[in-house]
PDB file of C-alpha atoms in Angstrom:
ATOM      1  CA  MET N 295      86.283-111.635 -70.401  1.00 44.00           C
ATOM      2  CA  GLN N 296      87.100-108.338 -68.715  1.00 74.00           C
ATOM      3  CA  GLN N 297      87.596-108.168 -64.973  1.00 84.00           C
ATOM      4  CA  ILE N 298      85.321-105.987 -62.871  1.00 87.00           C
ATOM      5  CA  PRO N 299      87.474-103.128 -61.596  1.00 90.00           C
ATOM      6  CA  SER N 300      87.830-102.605 -57.854  1.00 93.00           C
ATOM      7  CA  VAL N 301      87.884 -99.105 -56.365  1.00 95.00           C
ATOM      8  CA  ASN N 302      88.062 -97.840 -52.802  1.00 97.00           C
ATOM      9  CA  LEU N 303      85.660 -95.081 -51.747  1.00 97.00           C
ATOM     10  CA  ARG N 304      88.173 -93.990 -49.094  1.00 97.00           C
ATOM     11  CA  ASP N 305      90.269 -92.616 -51.955  1.00 97.00           C
ATOM     12  CA  PHE N 306      87.438 -90.295 -52.966  1.00 96.00           C
ATOM     13  CA  LEU N 307      86.815 -89.279 -49.354  1.00 96.00           C
ATOM     14  CA  SER N 308      90.495 -88.535 -48.689  1.00 96.00           C
ATOM     15  CA  ASP N 309      92.025 -85.075 -48.504  1.00 95.00           C
ATOM     16  CA  ASP N 310      94.622 -86.125 -51.072  1.00 97.00           C
ATOM     17  CA  PRO N 311      93.651 -84.632 -54.460  1.00 95.00           C
ATOM     18  CA  ALA N 312      95.643 -87.288 -56.353  1.00 96.00           C
ATOM     19  CA  ARG N 313      93.841 -90.186 -54.613  1.00 97.00           C
ATOM     20  CA  LYS N 314      90.505 -88.485 -55.139  1.00 95.00           C
ATOM     21  CA  GLN N 315      91.167 -87.922 -58.849  1.00 95.00           C
ATOM     22  CA  HIS N 316      92.400 -91.500 -59.252  1.00 96.00           C
ATOM     23  CA  PHE N 317      89.075 -92.763 -57.820  1.00 96.00           C
ATOM     24  CA  VAL N 318      87.100 -90.439 -60.114  1.00 94.00           C
ATOM     25  CA  ASN N 319      89.051 -91.633 -63.161  1.00 94.00           C
ATOM     26  CA  GLU N 320      88.820 -95.334 -62.243  1.00 95.00           C
ATOM     27  CA  ILE N 321      85.105 -95.351 -61.441  1.00 93.00           C
ATOM     28  CA  GLY N 322      84.368 -93.372 -64.593  1.00 91.00           C
ATOM     29  CA  ARG N 323      86.353 -95.810 -66.710  1.00 92.00           C
ATOM     30  CA  ALA N 324      84.745 -98.821 -65.004  1.00 92.00           C
ATOM     31  CA  TYR N 325      81.191 -97.634 -65.668  1.00 88.00           C
ATOM     32  CA  GLU N 326      82.038 -96.585 -69.203  1.00 88.00           C
ATOM     33  CA  ASP N 327      83.834 -99.818 -70.145  1.00 89.00           C
ATOM     34  CA  ILE N 328      81.948-102.487 -68.169  1.00 88.00           C
ATOM     35  CA  GLY N 329      79.082-100.882 -66.267  1.00 87.00           C
ATOM     36  CA  PHE N 330      80.058-102.472 -62.945  1.00 86.00           C
ATOM     37  CA  VAL N 331      82.530-101.840 -60.179  1.00 90.00           C
ATOM     38  CA  ALA N 332      83.546-103.634 -56.995  1.00 92.00           C
ATOM     39  CA  LEU N 333      83.489-101.014 -54.267  1.00 93.00           C
ATOM     40  CA  LYS N 334      85.628-101.187 -51.139  1.00 95.00           C
ATOM     41  CA  GLY N 335      85.641 -98.659 -48.328  1.00 95.00           C
ATOM     42  CA  HIS N 336      81.855 -98.234 -48.286  1.00 94.00           C
ATOM     43  CA  PHE N 337      79.939 -97.406 -45.120  1.00 95.00           C
ATOM     44  CA  LEU N 338      78.629-100.912 -44.334  1.00 92.00           C
ATOM     45  CA  ASP N 339      80.837-102.566 -41.768  1.00 93.00           C
ATOM     46  CA  ASP N 340      81.213-106.349 -41.602  1.00 93.00           C
ATOM     47  CA  GLN N 341      78.968-106.685 -38.547  1.00 95.00           C
ATOM     48  CA  LEU N 342      76.127-104.782 -40.217  1.00 95.00           C
ATOM     49  CA  VAL N 343      76.404-106.997 -43.299  1.00 92.00           C
ATOM     50  CA  THR N 344      76.362-110.133 -41.120  1.00 93.00           C
ATOM     51  CA  ASN N 345      73.347-108.859 -39.176  1.00 95.00           C
ATOM     52  CA  LEU N 346      71.486-107.883 -42.345  1.00 93.00           C
ATOM     53  CA  TYR N 347      72.001-111.312 -43.941  1.00 91.00           C
ATOM     54  CA  GLN N 348      70.716-113.001 -40.792  1.00 94.00           C
ATOM     55  CA  GLU N 349      67.647-110.749 -40.578  1.00 94.00           C
ATOM     56  CA  VAL N 350      66.859-111.331 -44.257  1.00 91.00           C
ATOM     57  CA  ARG N 351      67.176-115.109 -43.831  1.00 91.00           C
ATOM     58  CA  ASP N 352      64.936-114.958 -40.765  1.00 95.00           C
ATOM     59  CA  PHE N 353      62.304-112.942 -42.596  1.00 94.00           C
ATOM     60  CA  PHE N 354      62.155-115.155 -45.676  1.00 91.00           C
ATOM     61  CA  GLU N 355      61.943-118.271 -43.476  1.00 93.00           C
ATOM     62  CA  LEU N 356      58.725-116.973 -41.890  1.00 95.00           C
ATOM     63  CA  PRO N 357      55.545-118.791 -42.977  1.00 95.00           C
ATOM     64  CA  LEU N 358      53.993-117.391 -46.150  1.00 93.00           C
ATOM     65  CA  ALA N 359      50.857-116.294 -44.266  1.00 96.00           C
ATOM     66  CA  VAL N 360      52.994-114.150 -41.969  1.00 97.00           C
ATOM     67  CA  LYS N 361      54.999-112.611 -44.833  1.00 95.00           C
ATOM     68  CA  GLU N 362      51.801-111.833 -46.752  1.00 94.00           C
ATOM     69  CA  LYS N 363      50.643-109.622 -43.837  1.00 96.00           C
ATOM     70  CA  TYR N 364      53.367-107.243 -44.959  1.00 95.00           C
ATOM     71  CA  GLU N 365      52.355-107.091 -48.626  1.00 93.00           C
ATOM     72  CA  ILE N 366      50.821-103.632 -48.977  1.00 91.00           C
ATOM     73  CA  PRO N 367      48.372-103.149 -51.869  1.00 88.00           C
ATOM     74  CA  GLY N 368      48.341 -99.956 -53.869  1.00 85.00           C
ATOM     75  CA  ILE N 369      51.984 -98.910 -53.561  1.00 81.00           C
ATOM     76  CA  GLY N 370      53.494-101.049 -56.306  1.00 79.00           C
ATOM     77  CA  GLY N 371      55.786-102.997 -53.993  1.00 78.00           C
ATOM     78  CA  GLN N 372      57.711 -99.869 -52.979  1.00 82.00           C
ATOM     79  CA  ARG N 373      57.666-100.865 -49.302  1.00 90.00           C
ATOM     80  CA  GLY N 374      57.333-104.139 -47.482  1.00 91.00           C
ATOM     81  CA  TYR N 375      56.965-107.625 -48.927  1.00 91.00           C
ATOM     82  CA  VAL N 376      56.294-108.679 -52.513  1.00 86.00           C
ATOM     83  CA  SER N 377      55.455-112.357 -52.903  1.00 84.00           C
ATOM     84  CA  PHE N 378      57.021-114.873 -55.246  1.00 80.00           C
ATOM     85  CA  GLY N 379      56.036-114.453 -58.891  1.00 67.00           C
ATOM     86  CA  LYS N 380      54.063-111.239 -58.355  1.00 74.00           C
ATOM     87  CA  GLU N 381      56.529-108.855 -59.982  1.00 71.00           C
ATOM     88  CA  HIS N 382      57.279-109.281 -63.679  1.00 67.00           C
ATOM     89  CA  ALA N 383      59.359-107.619 -66.329  1.00 74.00           C
ATOM     90  CA  LYS N 384      57.681-104.914 -68.385  1.00 80.00           C
ATOM     91  CA  GLY N 385      55.761-106.447 -71.262  1.00 80.00           C
ATOM     92  CA  ARG N 386      55.918-109.956 -69.793  1.00 78.00           C
ATOM     93  CA  SER N 387      53.178-111.935 -68.099  1.00 77.00           C
ATOM     94  CA  ALA N 388      55.477-114.492 -66.446  1.00 74.00           C
ATOM     95  CA  GLY N 389      56.303-113.599 -62.848  1.00 66.00           C
ATOM     96  CA  ASP N 390      59.866-113.122 -61.683  1.00 70.00           C
ATOM     97  CA  LEU N 391      61.342-116.062 -59.793  1.00 72.00           C
ATOM     98  CA  LYS N 392      61.861-114.155 -56.564  1.00 79.00           C
ATOM     99  CA  GLU N 393      60.172-112.718 -53.535  1.00 83.00           C
ATOM    100  CA  PHE N 394      61.501-109.561 -51.961  1.00 86.00           C
ATOM    101  CA  TRP N 395      61.323-106.893 -49.300  1.00 89.00           C
ATOM    102  CA  HIS N 396      61.697-103.150 -49.874  1.00 88.00           C
ATOM    103  CA  PHE N 397      63.047-100.619 -47.447  1.00 90.00           C
ATOM    104  CA  GLY N 398      62.843 -97.021 -48.629  1.00 87.00           C
ATOM    105  CA  GLN N 399      63.735 -93.593 -47.410  1.00 86.00           C
ATOM    106  CA  TYR N 400      62.956 -92.652 -43.865  1.00 87.00           C
ATOM    107  CA  VAL N 401      61.329 -89.256 -44.181  1.00 85.00           C
ATOM    108  CA  ASP N 402      60.474 -86.979 -41.285  1.00 86.00           C
ATOM    109  CA  ALA N 403      56.745 -86.197 -41.047  1.00 86.00           C
ATOM    110  CA  ASN N 404      57.555 -82.487 -41.509  1.00 90.00           C
ATOM    111  CA  SER N 405      59.627 -83.013 -44.653  1.00 86.00           C
ATOM    112  CA  LYS N 406      58.443 -81.584 -47.948  1.00 86.00           C
ATOM    113  CA  TYR N 407      58.761 -85.167 -49.268  1.00 82.00           C
ATOM    114  CA  ALA N 408      56.561 -86.736 -46.568  1.00 83.00           C
ATOM    115  CA  HIS N 409      53.498 -86.941 -48.830  1.00 84.00           C
ATOM    116  CA  GLU N 410      55.512 -88.617 -51.612  1.00 83.00           C
ATOM    117  CA  TYR N 411      56.890 -91.555 -49.655  1.00 84.00           C
ATOM    118  CA  PRO N 412      55.013 -94.484 -48.204  1.00 86.00           C
ATOM    119  CA  ASP N 413      56.041 -95.416 -44.678  1.00 88.00           C
ATOM    120  CA  ASN N 414      58.380 -98.326 -44.204  1.00 91.00           C
ATOM    121  CA  VAL N 415      56.586-101.443 -43.022  1.00 93.00           C
ATOM    122  CA  VAL N 416      57.388-102.770 -39.536  1.00 95.00           C
ATOM    123  CA  VAL N 417      57.798-106.534 -39.074  1.00 97.00           C
ATOM    124  CA  SER N 418      56.567-107.318 -35.569  1.00 97.00           C
ATOM    125  CA  GLU N 419      57.812-110.936 -35.509  1.00 97.00           C
ATOM    126  CA  LEU N 420      61.486-109.941 -35.830  1.00 98.00           C
ATOM    127  CA  PRO N 421      62.473-107.297 -33.256  1.00 97.00           C
ATOM    128  CA  THR N 422      65.696-106.141 -34.987  1.00 98.00           C
ATOM    129  CA  PHE N 423      64.686-106.611 -38.640  1.00 97.00           C
ATOM    130  CA  ASN N 424      63.607-103.013 -39.171  1.00 96.00           C
ATOM    131  CA  SER N 425      66.416-101.328 -37.238  1.00 97.00           C
ATOM    132  CA  THR N 426      69.019-103.412 -39.087  1.00 96.00           C
ATOM    133  CA  GLY N 427      67.332-102.730 -42.432  1.00 94.00           C
ATOM    134  CA  LYS N 428      67.157 -99.007 -41.703  1.00 94.00           C
ATOM    135  CA  GLN N 429      70.819 -98.856 -40.769  1.00 95.00           C
ATOM    136  CA  ALA N 430      71.845-100.775 -43.914  1.00 93.00           C
ATOM    137  CA  TYR N 431      69.603 -98.602 -46.070  1.00 91.00           C
ATOM    138  CA  GLU N 432      71.078 -95.399 -44.664  1.00 91.00           C
ATOM    139  CA  MET N 433      74.677 -96.599 -45.102  1.00 93.00           C
ATOM    140  CA  LEU N 434      74.004 -97.734 -48.679  1.00 91.00           C
ATOM    141  CA  GLU N 435      72.309 -94.434 -49.505  1.00 88.00           C
ATOM    142  CA  LYS N 436      75.265 -92.511 -48.056  1.00 91.00           C
ATOM    143  CA  THR N 437      77.653 -94.664 -50.090  1.00 93.00           C
ATOM    144  CA  GLY N 438      75.561 -94.176 -53.228  1.00 89.00           C
ATOM    145  CA  LEU N 439      75.547 -90.405 -52.911  1.00 89.00           C
ATOM    146  CA  TYR N 440      79.346 -90.299 -52.811  1.00 91.00           C
ATOM    147  CA  VAL N 441      79.626 -92.710 -55.742  1.00 91.00           C
ATOM    148  CA  LEU N 442      77.204 -90.596 -57.781  1.00 88.00           C
ATOM    149  CA  ARG N 443      79.131 -87.465 -56.828  1.00 88.00           C
ATOM    150  CA  ALA N 444      82.331 -89.120 -58.102  1.00 91.00           C
ATOM    151  CA  ILE N 445      80.636 -90.138 -61.363  1.00 88.00           C
ATOM    152  CA  LEU N 446      79.371 -86.581 -61.877  1.00 85.00           C
ATOM    153  CA  THR N 447      82.874 -85.286 -61.158  1.00 86.00           C
ATOM    154  CA  ASN N 448      84.158 -87.628 -63.862  1.00 85.00           C
ATOM    155  CA  ILE N 449      81.570 -86.364 -66.343  1.00 83.00           C
ATOM    156  CA  PHE N 450      81.669 -82.642 -65.554  1.00 79.00           C
ATOM    157  CA  THR N 451      85.242 -82.393 -64.161  1.00 73.00           C
ATOM    158  CA  LYS N 452      83.887 -80.493 -61.154  1.00 69.00           C
ATOM    159  CA  GLU N 453      82.633 -82.002 -57.904  1.00 66.00           C
ATOM    160  CA  THR N 454      78.898 -81.469 -57.540  1.00 62.00           C
ATOM    161  CA  ALA N 455      76.769 -81.932 -54.442  1.00 62.00           C
ATOM    162  CA  PHE N 456      73.202 -83.101 -54.979  1.00 58.00           C
ATOM    163  CA  TYR N 457      70.367 -84.954 -53.339  1.00 58.00           C
ATOM    164  CA  VAL N 458      68.601 -87.982 -54.809  1.00 59.00           C
ATOM    165  CA  PRO N 459      65.127 -87.895 -53.290  1.00 56.00           C
ATOM    166  CA  TYR N 460      64.030 -91.453 -53.994  1.00 59.00           C
ATOM    167  CA  THR N 461      65.952 -94.655 -53.429  1.00 65.00           C
ATOM    168  CA  THR N 462      65.025 -98.110 -52.155  1.00 65.00           C
ATOM    169  CA  LEU N 463      66.854-101.139 -50.816  1.00 62.00           C
ATOM    170  CA  GLN N 464      65.508-104.376 -52.294  1.00 67.00           C
ATOM    171  CA  LEU N 465      66.314-107.563 -50.377  1.00 63.00           C
ATOM    172  CA  LEU N 466      65.793-110.588 -52.634  1.00 62.00           C
ATOM    173  CA  MET N 467      65.195-114.247 -51.987  1.00 66.00           C
ATOM    174  CA  ASN N 468      65.192-116.714 -54.824  1.00 64.00           C
ATOM    175  CA  PRO N 469      62.984-119.536 -53.564  1.00 61.00           C
ATOM    176  CA  LYS N 470      63.489-123.237 -53.820  1.00 58.00           C
ATOM    177  CA  MET N 471      63.721-124.718 -57.278  1.00 53.00           C
ATOM    178  CA  GLU N 472      60.395-126.568 -56.928  1.00 55.00           C
ATOM    179  CA  LEU N 473      58.554-123.241 -56.687  1.00 55.00           C
ATOM    180  CA  CYS N 474      60.388-121.914 -59.744  1.00 50.00           C
ATOM    181  CA  GLU N 475      59.444-125.029 -61.711  1.00 53.00           C
ATOM    182  CA  GLN N 476      55.815-124.725 -60.587  1.00 55.00           C
ATOM    183  CA  LEU N 477      55.612-121.086 -61.702  1.00 52.00           C
ATOM    184  CA  LEU N 478      57.241-121.947 -65.008  1.00 52.00           C
ATOM    185  CA  MET N 479      54.731-124.750 -65.609  1.00 50.00           C
ATOM    186  CA  GLU N 480      51.802-122.477 -64.764  1.00 51.00           C
ATOM    187  CA  THR N 481      53.142-119.919 -67.239  1.00 46.00           C
ATOM    188  CA  LEU N 482      53.531-122.480 -70.025  1.00 47.00           C
ATOM    189  CA  ILE N 483      50.072-124.017 -69.604  1.00 44.00           C
TER     190      ILE N 483
END
């Protein structure tokens, strides 16, 4: 089995052309050979990661009736809560064994994209859930833009700036095994 390569984004962000090119070459090779990479030097600091994990745990421990208040019909789960078993793989009727929360882009009301994006859903029971989620989303998006820029540099041999107008952060919770077994039984019957 191949090992997942590890790269450091700080190499790409450095002013040293050799370090930058090394990152471009390594990330290109990793995605070409394996399709995965372990990324160091991203924009999420340890405290933000710790806070995000705690907020996610707190949210998914809320009673189902509370979580369901945040399930927004008509937007295909692109923001807010999606309950256990509701989402399913294309062409399959069996629900996925997860529940999740989506944060998406934070778009200014005057933006040309404002009409394209649903608003992020605010969880009133957890005072720092949304601010922590927003911060994590923004740091992951920033990281992703640099990674994509490096991949494009690998492909086209020239650094290219671009904007990806639609991304989401999906926070997953795989529920207790009893719920998975229950959904499986309902699917088989």
